[in-house]
Amino acid sequence: LEAAREALADQAVADERRRIARELHDLAGHTLAAMLLHVTGARHVLRRDRDEAERALLQAEAIGRGSLDQIRSTVASLRTSERGTDPPLAGSADLVGLVEEYRRAGLEVSTAVSSPAAGIEGPVGTAVHRISREALANVARHAPGNRVELALDLDPDSDEVRLVVTDHGSAAASPQPDDGHFGLMGMRERARALGGDLDAGPTVDGWRVEVRLPLVGTG
């Protein structure tokens, strides 16, 4: 019995470490990718359009400050057992703001979100938002010149949400053995935790991420 208790405790600690690592990776990866797009844009126009360069730097500064606030909020929530005051988590309705943030940073993104899938909240909505954010951040980091397509719909027959994020332009670089792929691991963990599945890989001219998440039992 003592061995079983210790095993359960070790498993709980490992699960929590993975959760924290996933949250911090998602937050840091998204923030740095968006800031880099703005900084790169500012560098490109600095000599010919100082006003545009300043605008891009102000956007990067705003993203950095917002990210710092989120980190403080995350750390504060980890230091308390009170859950009632936690800020609401983003859902699929927040994809509009997420996409606009990357568009302002210079990424070309087109979206196709069906009406039934546009207002999903709870764990599935949060997973849709976080996976979309990680997929867009990956394009911004690795292929900022590529064109991105984001599609989200709901299959009424199977009660499944389907999210597809693809980018087109330059082919993806071959993964290196020591890259870690923590973002890809995190996306798959989120999908599996909700009984879904995620498939990701290179295409002839970019990268494709497809995830299916069941709505059954999630409200």
Short mmCIF file of N, CA and C in Angstrom, two decimals, residues 24-34 102 133-134 137-138 141:
data_model
loop_
_atom_site.label_atom_id
_atom_site.label_comp_id
_atom_site.label_asym_id
_atom_site.label_seq_id
_atom_site.Cartn_x
_atom_site.Cartn_y
_atom_site.Cartn_z
N LEU A 24 4.21 26.89 -19.88
CA LEU A 24 5.28 27.87 -20.04
C LEU A 24 5.83 27.86 -21.47
N HIS A 25 5.94 26.67 -22.06
CA HIS A 25 6.42 26.61 -23.45
C HIS A 25 5.45 27.31 -24.38
N ASP A 26 4.15 27.07 -24.21
CA ASP A 26 3.16 27.69 -25.08
C ASP A 26 3.21 29.21 -24.95
N LEU A 27 3.28 29.69 -23.72
CA LEU A 27 3.29 31.13 -23.49
C LEU A 27 4.56 31.77 -24.04
N ALA A 28 5.72 31.21 -23.70
CA ALA A 28 6.98 31.78 -24.14
C ALA A 28 7.14 31.67 -25.65
N GLY A 29 6.79 30.53 -26.22
CA GLY A 29 6.94 30.33 -27.65
C GLY A 29 6.09 31.31 -28.45
N HIS A 30 4.82 31.46 -28.05
CA HIS A 30 3.93 32.39 -28.75
C HIS A 30 4.44 33.82 -28.64
N THR A 31 4.83 34.23 -27.44
CA THR A 31 5.27 35.60 -27.22
C THR A 31 6.53 35.92 -28.02
N LEU A 32 7.52 35.05 -27.95
CA LEU A 32 8.77 35.31 -28.66
C LEU A 32 8.56 35.31 -30.18
N ALA A 33 7.72 34.42 -30.67
CA ALA A 33 7.47 34.37 -32.11
C ALA A 33 6.83 35.66 -32.59
N ALA A 34 5.81 36.14 -31.86
CA ALA A 34 5.14 37.38 -32.26
C ALA A 34 6.07 38.58 -32.14
N TYR A 102 -1.17 37.98 -35.01
CA TYR A 102 -0.12 37.54 -35.94
C TYR A 102 -0.18 38.29 -37.26
N ARG A 133 -2.41 28.47 -31.39
CA ARG A 133 -1.36 29.43 -31.03
C ARG A 133 0.02 28.84 -31.24
N GLU A 134 0.19 27.57 -30.86
CA GLU A 134 1.49 26.92 -31.03
C GLU A 134 1.80 26.73 -32.52
N ALA A 137 2.76 30.07 -33.95
CA ALA A 137 4.08 30.45 -33.45
C ALA A 137 5.18 29.68 -34.18
N ASN A 138 4.93 28.42 -34.49
CA ASN A 138 5.93 27.62 -35.22
C ASN A 138 6.18 28.18 -36.62
N ARG A 141 8.22 31.32 -36.31
CA ARG A 141 9.62 31.07 -35.98
C ARG A 141 10.39 30.48 -37.15
#
